[in-house]
PDB file of C-alpha atoms in Angstrom:
ATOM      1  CA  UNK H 197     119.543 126.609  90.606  1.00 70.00           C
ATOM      2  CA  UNK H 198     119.701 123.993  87.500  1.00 78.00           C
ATOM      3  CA  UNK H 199     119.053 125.336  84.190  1.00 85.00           C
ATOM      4  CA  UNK H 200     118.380 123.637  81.047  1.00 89.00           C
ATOM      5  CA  UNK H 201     121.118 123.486  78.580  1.00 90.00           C
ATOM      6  CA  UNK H 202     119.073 123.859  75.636  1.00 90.00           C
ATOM      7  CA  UNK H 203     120.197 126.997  73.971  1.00 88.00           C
ATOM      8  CA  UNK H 204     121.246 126.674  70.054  1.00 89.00           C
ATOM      9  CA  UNK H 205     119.734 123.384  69.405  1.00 91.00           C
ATOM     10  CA  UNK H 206     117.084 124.761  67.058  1.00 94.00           C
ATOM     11  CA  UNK H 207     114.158 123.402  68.926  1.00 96.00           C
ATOM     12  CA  UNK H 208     112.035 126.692  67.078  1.00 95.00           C
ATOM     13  CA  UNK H 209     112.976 125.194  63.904  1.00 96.00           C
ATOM     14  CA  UNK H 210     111.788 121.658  65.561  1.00 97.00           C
ATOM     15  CA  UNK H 211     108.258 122.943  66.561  1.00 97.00           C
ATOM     16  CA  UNK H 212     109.302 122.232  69.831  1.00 98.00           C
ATOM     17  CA  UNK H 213     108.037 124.391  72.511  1.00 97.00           C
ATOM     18  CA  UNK H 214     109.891 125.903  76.034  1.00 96.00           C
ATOM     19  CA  UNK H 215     110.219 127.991  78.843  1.00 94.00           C
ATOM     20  CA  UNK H 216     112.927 129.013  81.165  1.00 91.00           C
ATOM     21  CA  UNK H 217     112.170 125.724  83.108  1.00 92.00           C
ATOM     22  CA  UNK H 218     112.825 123.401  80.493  1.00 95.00           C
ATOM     23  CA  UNK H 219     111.251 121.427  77.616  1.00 97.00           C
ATOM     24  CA  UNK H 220     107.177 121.371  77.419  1.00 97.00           C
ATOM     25  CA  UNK H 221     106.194 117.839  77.439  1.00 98.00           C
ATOM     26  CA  UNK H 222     103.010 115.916  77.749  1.00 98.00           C
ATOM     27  CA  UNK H 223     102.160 113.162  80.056  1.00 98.00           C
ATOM     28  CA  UNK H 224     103.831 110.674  77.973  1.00 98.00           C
ATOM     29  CA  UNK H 225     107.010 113.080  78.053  1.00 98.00           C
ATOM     30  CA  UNK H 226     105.812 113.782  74.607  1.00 98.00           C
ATOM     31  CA  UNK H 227     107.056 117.229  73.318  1.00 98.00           C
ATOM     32  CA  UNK H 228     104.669 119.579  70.688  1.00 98.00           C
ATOM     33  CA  UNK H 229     106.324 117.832  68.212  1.00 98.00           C
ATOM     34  CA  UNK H 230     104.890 114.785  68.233  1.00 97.00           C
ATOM     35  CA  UNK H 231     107.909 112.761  66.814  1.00 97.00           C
ATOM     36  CA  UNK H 232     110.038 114.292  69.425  1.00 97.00           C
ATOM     37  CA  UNK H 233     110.552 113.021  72.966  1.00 98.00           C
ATOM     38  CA  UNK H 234     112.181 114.260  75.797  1.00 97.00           C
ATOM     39  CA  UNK H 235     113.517 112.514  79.178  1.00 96.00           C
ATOM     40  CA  UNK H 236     115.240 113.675  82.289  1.00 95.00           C
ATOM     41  CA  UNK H 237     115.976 116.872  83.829  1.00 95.00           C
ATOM     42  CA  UNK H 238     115.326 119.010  80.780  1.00 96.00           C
ATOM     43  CA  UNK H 239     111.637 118.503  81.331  1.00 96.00           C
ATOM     44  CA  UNK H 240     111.190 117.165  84.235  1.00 96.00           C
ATOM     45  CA  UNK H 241     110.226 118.280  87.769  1.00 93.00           C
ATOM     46  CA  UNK H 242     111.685 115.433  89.930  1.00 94.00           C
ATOM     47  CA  UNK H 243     115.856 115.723  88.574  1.00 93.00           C
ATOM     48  CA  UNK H 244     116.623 112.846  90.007  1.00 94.00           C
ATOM     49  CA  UNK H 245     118.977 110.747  89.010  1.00 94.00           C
ATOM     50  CA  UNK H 246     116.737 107.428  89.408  1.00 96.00           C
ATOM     51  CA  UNK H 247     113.923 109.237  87.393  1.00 96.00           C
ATOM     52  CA  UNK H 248     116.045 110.265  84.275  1.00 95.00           C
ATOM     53  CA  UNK H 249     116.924 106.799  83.975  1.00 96.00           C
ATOM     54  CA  UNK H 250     113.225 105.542  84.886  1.00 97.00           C
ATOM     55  CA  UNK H 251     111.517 108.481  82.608  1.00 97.00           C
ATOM     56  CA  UNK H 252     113.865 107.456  79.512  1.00 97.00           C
ATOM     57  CA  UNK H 253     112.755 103.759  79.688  1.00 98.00           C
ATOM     58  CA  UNK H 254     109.162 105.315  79.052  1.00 98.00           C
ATOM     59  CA  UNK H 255     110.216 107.219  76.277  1.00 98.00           C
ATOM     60  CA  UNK H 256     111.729 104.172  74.724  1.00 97.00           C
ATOM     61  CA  UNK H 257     108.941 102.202  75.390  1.00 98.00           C
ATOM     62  CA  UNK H 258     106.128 105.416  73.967  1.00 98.00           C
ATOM     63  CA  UNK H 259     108.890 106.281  71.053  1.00 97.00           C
ATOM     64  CA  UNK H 260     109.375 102.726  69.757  1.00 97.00           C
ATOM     65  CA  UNK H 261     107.232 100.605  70.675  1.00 97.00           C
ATOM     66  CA  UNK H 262     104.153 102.524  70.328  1.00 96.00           C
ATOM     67  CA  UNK H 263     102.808 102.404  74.274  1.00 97.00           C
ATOM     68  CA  UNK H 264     101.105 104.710  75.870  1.00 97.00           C
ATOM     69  CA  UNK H 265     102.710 105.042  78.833  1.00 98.00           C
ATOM     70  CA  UNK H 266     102.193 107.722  81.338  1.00 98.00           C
ATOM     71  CA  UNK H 267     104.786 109.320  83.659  1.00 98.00           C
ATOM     72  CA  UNK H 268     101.838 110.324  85.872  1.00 97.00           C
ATOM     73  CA  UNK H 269     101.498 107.011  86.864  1.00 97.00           C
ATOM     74  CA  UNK H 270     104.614 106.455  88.595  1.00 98.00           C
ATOM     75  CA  UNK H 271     104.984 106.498  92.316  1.00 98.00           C
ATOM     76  CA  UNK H 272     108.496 108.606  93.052  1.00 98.00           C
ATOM     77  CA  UNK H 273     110.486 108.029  96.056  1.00 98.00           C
ATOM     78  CA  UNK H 274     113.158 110.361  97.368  1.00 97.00           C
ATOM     79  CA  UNK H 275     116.329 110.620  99.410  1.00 98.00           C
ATOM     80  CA  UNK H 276     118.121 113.497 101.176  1.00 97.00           C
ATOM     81  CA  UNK H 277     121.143 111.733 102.082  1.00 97.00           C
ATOM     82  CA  UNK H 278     122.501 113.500 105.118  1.00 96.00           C
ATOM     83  CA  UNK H 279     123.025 112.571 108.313  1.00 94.00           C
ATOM     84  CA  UNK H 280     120.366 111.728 109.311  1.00 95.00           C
ATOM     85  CA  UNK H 281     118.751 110.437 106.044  1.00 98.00           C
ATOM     86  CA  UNK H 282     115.619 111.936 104.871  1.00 98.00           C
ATOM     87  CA  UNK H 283     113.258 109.671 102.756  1.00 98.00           C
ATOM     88  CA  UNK H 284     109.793 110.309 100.908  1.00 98.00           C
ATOM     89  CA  UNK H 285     107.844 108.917  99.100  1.00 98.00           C
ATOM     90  CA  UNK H 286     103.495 109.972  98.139  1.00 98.00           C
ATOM     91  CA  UNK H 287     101.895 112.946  99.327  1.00 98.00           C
ATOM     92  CA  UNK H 288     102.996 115.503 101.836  1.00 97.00           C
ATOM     93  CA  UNK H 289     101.266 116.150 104.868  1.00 96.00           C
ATOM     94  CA  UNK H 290      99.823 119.715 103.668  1.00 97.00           C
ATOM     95  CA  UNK H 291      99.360 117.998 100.221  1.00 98.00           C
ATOM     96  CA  UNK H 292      97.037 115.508 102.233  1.00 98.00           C
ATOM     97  CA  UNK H 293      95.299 117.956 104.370  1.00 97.00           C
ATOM     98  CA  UNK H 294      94.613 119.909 101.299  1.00 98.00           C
ATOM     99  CA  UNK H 295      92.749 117.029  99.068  1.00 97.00           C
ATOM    100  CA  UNK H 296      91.420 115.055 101.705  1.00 97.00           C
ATOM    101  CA  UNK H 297      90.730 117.189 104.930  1.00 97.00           C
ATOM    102  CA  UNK H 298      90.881 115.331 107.936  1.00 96.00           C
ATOM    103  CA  UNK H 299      89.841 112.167 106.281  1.00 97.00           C
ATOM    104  CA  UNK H 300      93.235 110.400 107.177  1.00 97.00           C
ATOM    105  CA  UNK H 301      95.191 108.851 109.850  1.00 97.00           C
ATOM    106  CA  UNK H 302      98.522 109.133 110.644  1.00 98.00           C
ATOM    107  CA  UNK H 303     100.952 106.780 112.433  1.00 97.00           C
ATOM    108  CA  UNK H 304     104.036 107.210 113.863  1.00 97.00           C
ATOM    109  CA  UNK H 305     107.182 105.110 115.203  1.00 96.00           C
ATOM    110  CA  UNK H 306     110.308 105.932 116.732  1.00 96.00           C
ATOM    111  CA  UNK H 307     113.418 104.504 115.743  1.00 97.00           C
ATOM    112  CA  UNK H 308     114.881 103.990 119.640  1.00 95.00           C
ATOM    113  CA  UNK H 309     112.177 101.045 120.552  1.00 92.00           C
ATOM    114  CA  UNK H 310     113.132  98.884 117.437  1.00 95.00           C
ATOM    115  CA  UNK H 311     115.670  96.305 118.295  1.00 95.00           C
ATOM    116  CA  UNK H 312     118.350  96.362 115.567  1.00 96.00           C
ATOM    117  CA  UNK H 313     118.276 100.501 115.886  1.00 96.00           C
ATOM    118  CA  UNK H 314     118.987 100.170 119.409  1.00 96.00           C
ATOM    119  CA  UNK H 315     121.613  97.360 119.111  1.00 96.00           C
ATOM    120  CA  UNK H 316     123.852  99.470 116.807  1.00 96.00           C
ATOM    121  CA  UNK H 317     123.365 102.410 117.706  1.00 96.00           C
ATOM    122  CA  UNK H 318     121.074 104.145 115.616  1.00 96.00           C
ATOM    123  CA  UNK H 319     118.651 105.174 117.752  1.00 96.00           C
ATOM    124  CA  UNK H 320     117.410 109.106 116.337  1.00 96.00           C
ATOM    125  CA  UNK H 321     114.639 109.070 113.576  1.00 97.00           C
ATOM    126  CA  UNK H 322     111.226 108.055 112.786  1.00 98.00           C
ATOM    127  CA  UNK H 323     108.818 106.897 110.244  1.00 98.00           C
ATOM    128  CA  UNK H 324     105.486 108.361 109.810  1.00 98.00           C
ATOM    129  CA  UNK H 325     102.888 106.897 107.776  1.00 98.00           C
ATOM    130  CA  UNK H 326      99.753 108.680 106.096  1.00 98.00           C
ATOM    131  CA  UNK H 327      96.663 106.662 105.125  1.00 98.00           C
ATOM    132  CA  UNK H 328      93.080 107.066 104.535  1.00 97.00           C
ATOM    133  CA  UNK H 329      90.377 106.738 107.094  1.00 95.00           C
ATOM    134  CA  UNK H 330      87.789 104.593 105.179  1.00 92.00           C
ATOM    135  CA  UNK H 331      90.661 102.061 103.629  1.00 95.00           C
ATOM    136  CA  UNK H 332      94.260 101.297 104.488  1.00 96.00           C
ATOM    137  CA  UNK H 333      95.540 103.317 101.125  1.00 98.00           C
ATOM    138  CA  UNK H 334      98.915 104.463 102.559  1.00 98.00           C
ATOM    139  CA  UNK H 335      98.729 108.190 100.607  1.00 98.00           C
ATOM    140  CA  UNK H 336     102.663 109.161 101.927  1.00 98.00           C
ATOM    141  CA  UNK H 337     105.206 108.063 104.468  1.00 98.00           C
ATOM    142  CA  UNK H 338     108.521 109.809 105.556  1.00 98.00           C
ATOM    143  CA  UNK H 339     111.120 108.226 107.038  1.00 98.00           C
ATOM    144  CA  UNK H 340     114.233 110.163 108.916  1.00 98.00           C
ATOM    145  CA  UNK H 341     117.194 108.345 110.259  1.00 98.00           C
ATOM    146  CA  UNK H 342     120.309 105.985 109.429  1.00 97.00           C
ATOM    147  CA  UNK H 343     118.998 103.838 106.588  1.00 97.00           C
ATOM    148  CA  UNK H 344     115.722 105.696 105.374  1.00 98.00           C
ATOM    149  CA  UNK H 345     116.689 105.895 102.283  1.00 97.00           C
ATOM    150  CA  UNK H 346     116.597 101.859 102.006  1.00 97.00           C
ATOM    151  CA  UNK H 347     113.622 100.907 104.267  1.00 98.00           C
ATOM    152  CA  UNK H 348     111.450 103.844 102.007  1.00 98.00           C
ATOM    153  CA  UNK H 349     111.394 101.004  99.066  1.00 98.00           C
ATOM    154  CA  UNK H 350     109.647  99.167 101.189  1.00 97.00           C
ATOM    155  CA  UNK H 351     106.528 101.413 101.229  1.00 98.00           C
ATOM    156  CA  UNK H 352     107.466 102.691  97.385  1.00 98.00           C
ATOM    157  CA  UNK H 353     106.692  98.541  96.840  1.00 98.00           C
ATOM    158  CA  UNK H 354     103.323  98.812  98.725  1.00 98.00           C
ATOM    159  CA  UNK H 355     102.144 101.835  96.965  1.00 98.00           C
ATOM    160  CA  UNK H 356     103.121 100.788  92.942  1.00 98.00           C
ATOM    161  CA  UNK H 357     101.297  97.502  94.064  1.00 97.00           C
ATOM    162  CA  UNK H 358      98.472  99.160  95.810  1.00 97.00           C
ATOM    163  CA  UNK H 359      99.009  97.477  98.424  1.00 97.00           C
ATOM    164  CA  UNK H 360      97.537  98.894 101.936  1.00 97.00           C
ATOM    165  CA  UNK H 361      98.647  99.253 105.265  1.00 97.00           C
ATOM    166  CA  UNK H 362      97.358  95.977 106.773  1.00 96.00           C
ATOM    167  CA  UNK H 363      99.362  94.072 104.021  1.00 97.00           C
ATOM    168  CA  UNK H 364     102.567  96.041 105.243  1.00 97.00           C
ATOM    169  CA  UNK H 365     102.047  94.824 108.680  1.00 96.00           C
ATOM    170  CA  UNK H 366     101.324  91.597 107.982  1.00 95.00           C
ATOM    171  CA  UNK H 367     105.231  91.347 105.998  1.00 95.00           C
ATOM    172  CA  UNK H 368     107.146  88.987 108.432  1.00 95.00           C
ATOM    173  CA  UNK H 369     110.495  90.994 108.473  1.00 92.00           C
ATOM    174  CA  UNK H 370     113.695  89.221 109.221  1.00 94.00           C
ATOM    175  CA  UNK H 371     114.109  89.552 113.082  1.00 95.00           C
ATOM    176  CA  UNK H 372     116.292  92.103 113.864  1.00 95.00           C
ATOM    177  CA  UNK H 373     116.065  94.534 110.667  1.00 96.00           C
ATOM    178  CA  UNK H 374     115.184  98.143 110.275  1.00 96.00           C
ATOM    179  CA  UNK H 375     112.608  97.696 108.154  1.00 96.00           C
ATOM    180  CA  UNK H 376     110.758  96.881 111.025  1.00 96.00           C
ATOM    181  CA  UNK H 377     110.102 100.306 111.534  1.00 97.00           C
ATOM    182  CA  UNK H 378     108.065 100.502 108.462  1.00 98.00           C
ATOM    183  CA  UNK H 379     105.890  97.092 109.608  1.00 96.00           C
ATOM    184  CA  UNK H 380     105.336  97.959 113.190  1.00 95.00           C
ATOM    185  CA  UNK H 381     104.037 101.499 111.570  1.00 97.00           C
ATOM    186  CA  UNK H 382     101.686 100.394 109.105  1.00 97.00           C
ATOM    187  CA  UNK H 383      99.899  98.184 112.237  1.00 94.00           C
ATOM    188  CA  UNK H 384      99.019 101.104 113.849  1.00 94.00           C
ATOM    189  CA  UNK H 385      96.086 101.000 110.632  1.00 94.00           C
ATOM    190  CA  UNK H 386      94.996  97.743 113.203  1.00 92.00           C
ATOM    191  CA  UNK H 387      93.910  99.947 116.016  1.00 88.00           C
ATOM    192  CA  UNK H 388      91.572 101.908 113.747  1.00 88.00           C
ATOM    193  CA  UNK H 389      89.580  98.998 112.511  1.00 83.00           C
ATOM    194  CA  UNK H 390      87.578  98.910 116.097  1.00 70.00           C
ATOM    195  CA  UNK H 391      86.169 102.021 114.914  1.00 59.00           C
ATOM    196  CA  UNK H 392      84.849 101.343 111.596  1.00 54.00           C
ATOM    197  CA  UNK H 393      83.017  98.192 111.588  1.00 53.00           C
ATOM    198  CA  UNK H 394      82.121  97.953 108.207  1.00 59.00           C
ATOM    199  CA  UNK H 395      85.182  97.421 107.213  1.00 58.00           C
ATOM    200  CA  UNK H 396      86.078  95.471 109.539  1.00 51.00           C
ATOM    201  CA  UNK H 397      83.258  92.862 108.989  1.00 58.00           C
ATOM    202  CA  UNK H 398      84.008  92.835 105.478  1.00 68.00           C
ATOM    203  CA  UNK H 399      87.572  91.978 106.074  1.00 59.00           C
ATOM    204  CA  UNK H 400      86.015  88.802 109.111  1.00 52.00           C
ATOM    205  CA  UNK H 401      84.072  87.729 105.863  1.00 64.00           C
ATOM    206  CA  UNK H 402      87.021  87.595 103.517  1.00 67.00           C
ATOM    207  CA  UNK H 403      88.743  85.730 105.658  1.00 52.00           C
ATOM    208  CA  UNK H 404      85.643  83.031 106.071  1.00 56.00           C
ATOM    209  CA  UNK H 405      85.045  82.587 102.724  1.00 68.00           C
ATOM    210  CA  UNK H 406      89.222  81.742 102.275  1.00 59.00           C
ATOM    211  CA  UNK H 407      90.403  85.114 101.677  1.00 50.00           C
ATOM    212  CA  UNK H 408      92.310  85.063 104.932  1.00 44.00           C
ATOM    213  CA  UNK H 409      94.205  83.414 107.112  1.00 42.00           C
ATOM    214  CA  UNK H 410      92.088  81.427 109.833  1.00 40.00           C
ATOM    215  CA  UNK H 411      92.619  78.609 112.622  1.00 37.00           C
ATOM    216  CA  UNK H 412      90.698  76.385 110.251  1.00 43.00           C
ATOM    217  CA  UNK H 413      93.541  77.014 107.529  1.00 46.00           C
ATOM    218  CA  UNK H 414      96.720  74.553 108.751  1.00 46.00           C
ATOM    219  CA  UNK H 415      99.080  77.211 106.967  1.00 46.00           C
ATOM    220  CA  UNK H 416      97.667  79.526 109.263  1.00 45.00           C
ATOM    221  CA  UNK H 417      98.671  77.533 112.131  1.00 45.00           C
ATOM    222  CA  UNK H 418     102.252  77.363 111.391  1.00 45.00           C
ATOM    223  CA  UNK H 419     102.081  80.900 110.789  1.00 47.00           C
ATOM    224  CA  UNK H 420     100.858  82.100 114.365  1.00 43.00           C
ATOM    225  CA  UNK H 421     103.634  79.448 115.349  1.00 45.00           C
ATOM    226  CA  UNK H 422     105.964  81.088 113.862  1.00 51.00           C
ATOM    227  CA  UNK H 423     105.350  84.741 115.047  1.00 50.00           C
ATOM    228  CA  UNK H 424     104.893  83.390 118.850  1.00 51.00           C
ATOM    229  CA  UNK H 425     108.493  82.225 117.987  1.00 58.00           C
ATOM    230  CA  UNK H 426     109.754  84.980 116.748  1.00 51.00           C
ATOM    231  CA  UNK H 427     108.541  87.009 119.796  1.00 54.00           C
ATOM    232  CA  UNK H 428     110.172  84.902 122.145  1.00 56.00           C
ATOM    233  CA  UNK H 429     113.624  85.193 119.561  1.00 60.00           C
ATOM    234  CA  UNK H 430     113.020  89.245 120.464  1.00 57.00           C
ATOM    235  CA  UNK H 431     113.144  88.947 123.982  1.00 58.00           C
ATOM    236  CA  UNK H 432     116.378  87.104 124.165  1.00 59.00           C
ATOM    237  CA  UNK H 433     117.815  89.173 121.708  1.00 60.00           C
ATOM    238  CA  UNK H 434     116.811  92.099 123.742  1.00 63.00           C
ATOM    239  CA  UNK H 435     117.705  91.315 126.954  1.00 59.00           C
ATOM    240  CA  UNK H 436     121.261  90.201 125.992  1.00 59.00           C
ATOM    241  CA  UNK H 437     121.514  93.281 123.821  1.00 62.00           C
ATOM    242  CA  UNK H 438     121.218  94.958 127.205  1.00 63.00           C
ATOM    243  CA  UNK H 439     123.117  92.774 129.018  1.00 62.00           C
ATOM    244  CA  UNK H 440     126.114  93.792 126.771  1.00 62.00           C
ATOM    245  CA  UNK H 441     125.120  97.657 126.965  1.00 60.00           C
ATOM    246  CA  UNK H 442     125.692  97.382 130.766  1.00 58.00           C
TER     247      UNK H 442
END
């Protein structure tokens, strides 16, 4: 296990305050002395390296510059990196059961039916993705397999932008990536919207009143276009994908 290094720097002489786990710090990473900061794995919980570097730009900023910021506000990705990667990045499953119930959906895609996983070989893993029932709030996703640890800033994006399922879908990936397997996951949010109708129809009227895209809108146009194109640019590329596996 990690411990802090913190013995014989007079932090009880500091007014600074401790435990076996590290430095005591407030939501600005604030310590109980109030002109006294601390950043990284000495007080934090995630000891990552990305987040020592990301919680000591908040310091900087709440030391220096006199901002408020709050490390509670950050949305923290992580990677296992064996083989296969394992990625995070929200809430856990049992984190989500606990706070919300069974008030959430959860969607799931296999690596082996995505085109550029099957074409080189990378085939085993998944990505599951966790949203609310009443919106398209993605709440956590997981990703396992070759390149998780990439295609999870993808959702990490979404998230910090607030940004919902249905916007994830609609991303036009370059055709063939792996971070299709986070699009094609958030539409599975699509085949829930039959069941709640208010949402639905408040979506149809956003879209009327120019908050969506619609046959009336020419940029729309080219955009359907375009995807019927790049459906028929997946077909070729999957049969002669198969063509060379035989």
């Amino acid at each position: 296990d990690r411990v802090p290094n913190i013995e014989g720097l007079g932090l009880e002489a500091a007014g600074v305050e401790y435990t076996k786990d590290g430095v005591t710090v407030n939501d600005h990473l604030q310590t109980s002395n109030p002109n006294i900061y601390a950043t990284g794995d000495v007080c934090l919980k995630e000891q990552f390296t990305h987040m020592s570097g990301t919680s000591a730009v908040l310091v900087t900023d709440n030391a220096l510059k006199g901002m408020k910021r709050r490390y509670s506000d950050f949305v923290i990705p992580r990677v296992t990196f064996t083989e296969p990667e394992v990625a995070h990045v929200g809430l856990t499953e049992q984190e989500i059961k606990n706070k919300f119930g069974e008030e959430y959906y959860v969607f799931k895609r296999d690596f082996k039916i995505v085109d550029r996983n099957i074409t080189d070989g990378y085939k085993a893993g998944f990505c599951k993705m966790f949203t609310k029932k009443k919106t398209d709030e993605i709440l956590g996703c997981t990703i396992v397999g070759h390149g998780a640890g990439e295609m999870i800033a993808m959702v990490t994006t979404a998230m910090v932008g607030k940004l919902g399922a249905l916007t994830v879908a609609n991303i036009i990936s370059p055709y063939p990536t792996m971070h299709e397997n986070v699009k094609f996951t958030a539409a599975g949010y699509r085949g829930k919207l039959k069941n709640m109708k208010p949402y639905y129809e408040k979506r149809l009227k956003a879209e009327r009143e120019g908050g969506g895209a619609t046959w009336a809108n020419p940029a729309a146009k080219i955009s359907i276009l375009a995807l019927c194109g790049v459906a028929v640019a997946a077909a070729a590329y999957r049969f002669l994908a198969n063509k060379r596996a035989k």
